[in-house]
PDB file of C-alpha atoms in Angstrom:
ATOM      1  CA  UNK A   1      74.169  18.739 -11.433  1.00 64.00           C
ATOM      2  CA  UNK A   2      74.482  16.439  -8.436  1.00 68.00           C
ATOM      3  CA  UNK A   3      77.598  14.320  -8.204  1.00 74.00           C
ATOM      4  CA  UNK A   4      77.428  10.543  -8.176  1.00 91.00           C
ATOM      5  CA  UNK A   5      76.788   8.864  -4.834  1.00 95.00           C
ATOM      6  CA  UNK A   6      79.771   6.615  -4.071  1.00 98.00           C
ATOM      7  CA  UNK A   7      79.574   3.697  -1.664  1.00 98.00           C
ATOM      8  CA  UNK A   8      82.293   1.518  -0.192  1.00 98.00           C
ATOM      9  CA  UNK A   9      81.721  -2.120   0.707  1.00 98.00           C
ATOM     10  CA  UNK A  10      84.816  -3.302   2.605  1.00 97.00           C
ATOM     11  CA  UNK A  11      85.873  -6.815   3.523  1.00 95.00           C
ATOM     12  CA  UNK A  12      88.577  -9.417   3.234  1.00 95.00           C
ATOM     13  CA  UNK A  13      86.475 -11.619   0.905  1.00 96.00           C
ATOM     14  CA  UNK A  14      88.508 -14.737   1.694  1.00 96.00           C
ATOM     15  CA  UNK A  15      86.580 -16.204  -0.062  1.00 96.00           C
ATOM     16  CA  UNK A  16      83.754 -14.102  -1.454  1.00 97.00           C
ATOM     17  CA  UNK A  17      80.478 -15.764  -0.422  1.00 96.00           C
ATOM     18  CA  UNK A  18      76.900 -15.748  -1.649  1.00 96.00           C
ATOM     19  CA  UNK A  19      76.160 -13.539   1.354  1.00 95.00           C
ATOM     20  CA  UNK A  20      78.719 -10.964   0.199  1.00 96.00           C
ATOM     21  CA  UNK A  21      77.226 -11.017  -3.298  1.00 97.00           C
ATOM     22  CA  UNK A  22      73.719 -10.543  -1.882  1.00 96.00           C
ATOM     23  CA  UNK A  23      74.816  -7.427   0.030  1.00 96.00           C
ATOM     24  CA  UNK A  24      76.622  -6.133  -3.074  1.00 97.00           C
ATOM     25  CA  UNK A  25      73.533  -6.621  -5.271  1.00 96.00           C
ATOM     26  CA  UNK A  26      71.300  -4.856  -2.786  1.00 96.00           C
ATOM     27  CA  UNK A  27      73.858  -2.122  -2.153  1.00 97.00           C
ATOM     28  CA  UNK A  28      73.911  -1.276  -5.851  1.00 97.00           C
ATOM     29  CA  UNK A  29      70.454   0.229  -5.438  1.00 95.00           C
ATOM     30  CA  UNK A  30      71.846   2.821  -3.041  1.00 96.00           C
ATOM     31  CA  UNK A  31      74.744   4.198  -5.079  1.00 97.00           C
ATOM     32  CA  UNK A  32      75.867   5.267  -8.529  1.00 96.00           C
ATOM     33  CA  UNK A  33      79.312   3.752  -7.989  1.00 97.00           C
ATOM     34  CA  UNK A  34      80.316   0.981  -5.606  1.00 98.00           C
ATOM     35  CA  UNK A  35      83.928   0.567  -4.581  1.00 98.00           C
ATOM     36  CA  UNK A  36      84.504  -2.895  -3.162  1.00 98.00           C
ATOM     37  CA  UNK A  37      87.469  -2.550  -0.855  1.00 98.00           C
ATOM     38  CA  UNK A  38      89.436  -5.764  -0.464  1.00 98.00           C
ATOM     39  CA  UNK A  39      91.359  -5.422   2.770  1.00 95.00           C
ATOM     40  CA  UNK A  40      94.683  -6.858   3.687  1.00 90.00           C
ATOM     41  CA  UNK A  41      94.253  -8.542   7.012  1.00 76.00           C
ATOM     42  CA  UNK A  42      97.189 -10.791   7.887  1.00 69.00           C
ATOM     43  CA  UNK A  43      95.679 -11.511  11.313  1.00 73.00           C
ATOM     44  CA  UNK A  44      92.979 -13.562   9.568  1.00 72.00           C
ATOM     45  CA  UNK A  45      95.558 -15.865   7.874  1.00 80.00           C
ATOM     46  CA  UNK A  46      94.007 -15.538   4.412  1.00 90.00           C
ATOM     47  CA  UNK A  47      93.640 -18.611   2.221  1.00 93.00           C
ATOM     48  CA  UNK A  48      93.965 -16.506  -0.937  1.00 95.00           C
ATOM     49  CA  UNK A  49      96.494 -13.775  -1.657  1.00 94.00           C
ATOM     50  CA  UNK A  50      95.277 -10.205  -1.879  1.00 95.00           C
ATOM     51  CA  UNK A  51      95.712 -10.246  -5.650  1.00 96.00           C
ATOM     52  CA  UNK A  52      93.710 -13.487  -5.949  1.00 97.00           C
ATOM     53  CA  UNK A  53      90.888 -12.081  -3.815  1.00 97.00           C
ATOM     54  CA  UNK A  54      90.706  -8.894  -5.905  1.00 98.00           C
ATOM     55  CA  UNK A  55      90.596 -10.935  -9.135  1.00 98.00           C
ATOM     56  CA  UNK A  56      87.859 -13.233  -7.825  1.00 98.00           C
ATOM     57  CA  UNK A  57      85.705 -10.350  -6.575  1.00 98.00           C
ATOM     58  CA  UNK A  58      86.138  -8.575  -9.927  1.00 97.00           C
ATOM     59  CA  UNK A  59      85.112 -11.722 -11.794  1.00 97.00           C
ATOM     60  CA  UNK A  60      82.122 -12.482  -9.564  1.00 97.00           C
ATOM     61  CA  UNK A  61      80.747  -8.904  -9.623  1.00 97.00           C
ATOM     62  CA  UNK A  62      81.433  -7.944 -13.248  1.00 93.00           C
ATOM     63  CA  UNK A  63      77.902  -8.508 -14.527  1.00 94.00           C
ATOM     64  CA  UNK A  64      76.186  -7.298 -11.327  1.00 95.00           C
ATOM     65  CA  UNK A  65      77.210  -3.700 -11.940  1.00 93.00           C
ATOM     66  CA  UNK A  66      76.408  -3.871 -15.630  1.00 92.00           C
ATOM     67  CA  UNK A  67      72.931  -5.280 -14.930  1.00 93.00           C
ATOM     68  CA  UNK A  68      72.217  -2.566 -12.353  1.00 93.00           C
ATOM     69  CA  UNK A  69      73.709   0.298 -14.372  1.00 93.00           C
ATOM     70  CA  UNK A  70      76.167   0.970 -11.556  1.00 95.00           C
ATOM     71  CA  UNK A  71      79.937   1.219 -11.810  1.00 95.00           C
ATOM     72  CA  UNK A  72      81.749  -1.319  -9.645  1.00 97.00           C
ATOM     73  CA  UNK A  73      85.408  -0.890  -8.882  1.00 98.00           C
ATOM     74  CA  UNK A  74      87.355  -3.463  -6.863  1.00 98.00           C
ATOM     75  CA  UNK A  75      90.291  -1.931  -4.998  1.00 97.00           C
ATOM     76  CA  UNK A  76      92.723  -3.379  -2.496  1.00 97.00           C
ATOM     77  CA  UNK A  77      93.465  -1.332   0.585  1.00 96.00           C
ATOM     78  CA  UNK A  78      95.729  -1.447   3.591  1.00 94.00           C
ATOM     79  CA  UNK A  79      94.754   1.590   5.621  1.00 94.00           C
ATOM     80  CA  UNK A  80      92.121   2.802   8.012  1.00 94.00           C
ATOM     81  CA  UNK A  81      88.688   2.268   6.442  1.00 95.00           C
ATOM     82  CA  UNK A  82      87.707   5.916   6.788  1.00 96.00           C
ATOM     83  CA  UNK A  83      90.923   7.062   5.113  1.00 97.00           C
ATOM     84  CA  UNK A  84      90.219   4.639   2.261  1.00 97.00           C
ATOM     85  CA  UNK A  85      86.623   5.882   2.017  1.00 98.00           C
ATOM     86  CA  UNK A  86      87.814   9.496   1.890  1.00 97.00           C
ATOM     87  CA  UNK A  87      90.420   8.629  -0.747  1.00 97.00           C
ATOM     88  CA  UNK A  88      87.811   7.084  -3.074  1.00 98.00           C
ATOM     89  CA  UNK A  89      85.304   9.883  -2.468  1.00 97.00           C
ATOM     90  CA  UNK A  90      82.725   7.739  -0.652  1.00 98.00           C
ATOM     91  CA  UNK A  91      79.500   9.121   0.736  1.00 96.00           C
ATOM     92  CA  UNK A  92      78.469   5.900   2.448  1.00 98.00           C
ATOM     93  CA  UNK A  93      79.935   2.698   3.781  1.00 98.00           C
ATOM     94  CA  UNK A  94      77.807  -0.389   3.248  1.00 97.00           C
ATOM     95  CA  UNK A  95      77.979  -3.154   5.836  1.00 96.00           C
ATOM     96  CA  UNK A  96      76.108  -6.426   6.061  1.00 93.00           C
ATOM     97  CA  UNK A  97      74.688  -7.725   9.312  1.00 91.00           C
ATOM     98  CA  UNK A  98      74.021 -11.394   9.998  1.00 85.00           C
ATOM     99  CA  UNK A  99      73.389 -11.579  13.730  1.00 78.00           C
ATOM    100  CA  UNK A 100      73.403  -9.663  17.007  1.00 75.00           C
ATOM    101  CA  UNK A 101      77.142 -10.292  17.405  1.00 74.00           C
ATOM    102  CA  UNK A 102      77.741  -8.512  14.082  1.00 80.00           C
ATOM    103  CA  UNK A 103      75.652  -5.583  15.278  1.00 84.00           C
ATOM    104  CA  UNK A 104      77.630  -5.126  18.476  1.00 85.00           C
ATOM    105  CA  UNK A 105      80.942  -5.047  16.590  1.00 86.00           C
ATOM    106  CA  UNK A 106      79.591  -2.831  13.800  1.00 89.00           C
ATOM    107  CA  UNK A 107      77.988  -0.464  16.311  1.00 89.00           C
ATOM    108  CA  UNK A 108      81.386   0.188  17.894  1.00 91.00           C
ATOM    109  CA  UNK A 109      83.102   0.558  14.524  1.00 91.00           C
ATOM    110  CA  UNK A 110      80.458   2.973  13.271  1.00 93.00           C
ATOM    111  CA  UNK A 111      80.891   5.116  16.369  1.00 93.00           C
ATOM    112  CA  UNK A 112      84.651   5.263  15.867  1.00 94.00           C
ATOM    113  CA  UNK A 113      84.250   5.959  12.142  1.00 94.00           C
ATOM    114  CA  UNK A 114      81.801   8.775  12.872  1.00 94.00           C
ATOM    115  CA  UNK A 115      84.363  10.396  15.142  1.00 94.00           C
ATOM    116  CA  UNK A 116      86.908  10.244  12.329  1.00 94.00           C
ATOM    117  CA  UNK A 117      84.597  11.559   9.605  1.00 95.00           C
ATOM    118  CA  UNK A 118      80.949  12.356  10.384  1.00 96.00           C
ATOM    119  CA  UNK A 119      80.264  13.163   6.708  1.00 96.00           C
ATOM    120  CA  UNK A 120      80.491   9.524   5.624  1.00 97.00           C
ATOM    121  CA  UNK A 121      77.354   7.630   6.621  1.00 96.00           C
ATOM    122  CA  UNK A 122      77.305   3.916   7.416  1.00 96.00           C
ATOM    123  CA  UNK A 123      74.373   1.910   6.057  1.00 96.00           C
ATOM    124  CA  UNK A 124      73.570  -1.572   7.343  1.00 94.00           C
ATOM    125  CA  UNK A 125      71.865  -4.176   5.217  1.00 95.00           C
ATOM    126  CA  UNK A 126      70.489  -7.234   6.962  1.00 91.00           C
ATOM    127  CA  UNK A 127      71.641 -10.462   5.392  1.00 87.00           C
ATOM    128  CA  UNK A 128      69.011 -12.433   3.550  1.00 90.00           C
ATOM    129  CA  UNK A 129      67.928 -15.164   6.009  1.00 90.00           C
ATOM    130  CA  UNK A 130      69.286 -17.886   3.722  1.00 91.00           C
ATOM    131  CA  UNK A 131      72.755 -16.316   4.019  1.00 90.00           C
ATOM    132  CA  UNK A 132      72.766 -15.381   7.705  1.00 88.00           C
ATOM    133  CA  UNK A 133      74.938 -18.303   8.773  1.00 87.00           C
ATOM    134  CA  UNK A 134      77.514 -17.948   6.006  1.00 90.00           C
ATOM    135  CA  UNK A 135      80.919 -16.628   7.014  1.00 92.00           C
ATOM    136  CA  UNK A 136      84.128 -16.917   4.998  1.00 92.00           C
ATOM    137  CA  UNK A 137      85.867 -18.394   8.039  1.00 92.00           C
ATOM    138  CA  UNK A 138      83.276 -21.172   8.274  1.00 93.00           C
ATOM    139  CA  UNK A 139      83.369 -21.840   4.528  1.00 95.00           C
ATOM    140  CA  UNK A 140      87.127 -22.429   4.771  1.00 94.00           C
ATOM    141  CA  UNK A 141      86.681 -24.687   7.800  1.00 94.00           C
ATOM    142  CA  UNK A 142      84.010 -26.799   6.086  1.00 96.00           C
ATOM    143  CA  UNK A 143      86.262 -27.110   3.024  1.00 96.00           C
ATOM    144  CA  UNK A 144      89.262 -28.140   5.156  1.00 94.00           C
ATOM    145  CA  UNK A 145      87.244 -31.056   6.523  1.00 95.00           C
ATOM    146  CA  UNK A 146      85.995 -32.108   3.095  1.00 94.00           C
ATOM    147  CA  UNK A 147      82.459 -30.747   3.457  1.00 96.00           C
ATOM    148  CA  UNK A 148      80.319 -29.422   0.642  1.00 96.00           C
ATOM    149  CA  UNK A 149      80.669 -25.633   0.336  1.00 97.00           C
ATOM    150  CA  UNK A 150      78.639 -25.317  -2.883  1.00 96.00           C
ATOM    151  CA  UNK A 151      75.585 -23.812  -1.121  1.00 95.00           C
ATOM    152  CA  UNK A 152      77.687 -21.005   0.369  1.00 96.00           C
ATOM    153  CA  UNK A 153      79.821 -19.669  -2.493  1.00 97.00           C
ATOM    154  CA  UNK A 154      79.554 -19.304  -6.284  1.00 96.00           C
ATOM    155  CA  UNK A 155      80.460 -22.501  -8.193  1.00 94.00           C
ATOM    156  CA  UNK A 156      83.842 -21.396  -9.481  1.00 96.00           C
ATOM    157  CA  UNK A 157      84.787 -20.044  -6.057  1.00 97.00           C
ATOM    158  CA  UNK A 158      83.913 -23.412  -4.482  1.00 97.00           C
ATOM    159  CA  UNK A 159      86.298 -25.144  -6.885  1.00 96.00           C
ATOM    160  CA  UNK A 160      89.060 -22.643  -6.147  1.00 97.00           C
ATOM    161  CA  UNK A 161      88.633 -22.986  -2.374  1.00 97.00           C
ATOM    162  CA  UNK A 162      88.790 -26.783  -2.550  1.00 95.00           C
ATOM    163  CA  UNK A 163      91.886 -26.652  -4.757  1.00 95.00           C
ATOM    164  CA  UNK A 164      93.592 -24.149  -2.444  1.00 94.00           C
ATOM    165  CA  UNK A 165      92.736 -26.152   0.695  1.00 92.00           C
ATOM    166  CA  UNK A 166      94.008 -29.377  -0.885  1.00 90.00           C
ATOM    167  CA  UNK A 167      97.272 -27.684  -1.872  1.00 89.00           C
ATOM    168  CA  UNK A 168      97.856 -26.689   1.757  1.00 82.00           C
ATOM    169  CA  UNK A 169      97.549 -30.201   3.133  1.00 69.00           C
TER     170      UNK A 169
END
């Protein structure tokens, strides 16, 4: 009997966007289990704590896995991506691409990752055109200047971002 195919979708998810959720939904068709790795990345000055980001991603993806018949596990990590992928038994890493700039960065990362472990494949999913301009960094910036972020993130996430931004000012 073949073992389950495990995928890892890594990111900081600060905040989780509709683009992230689109890649997650589409990635579910490629795996039997999806581990969403929420990375610590202090260099990005996160708006939400690691624990908050994990909780939000769990909440926003709960029904996606159930509807697709795929197990979703949300796990925080603070290590090299390939070490994390090995630790969770991943066969593939799922990455979303929005633009050429994403490709150039991801191309380099994939090459490095392949050198570390050539048995874990990287799969790229192109962002749906309606999500290609969405980036967590831009969502936070729009929110800081009082703009409407509702088109870019799930409703509850939009409320949480606005509340968090207002508490920082």
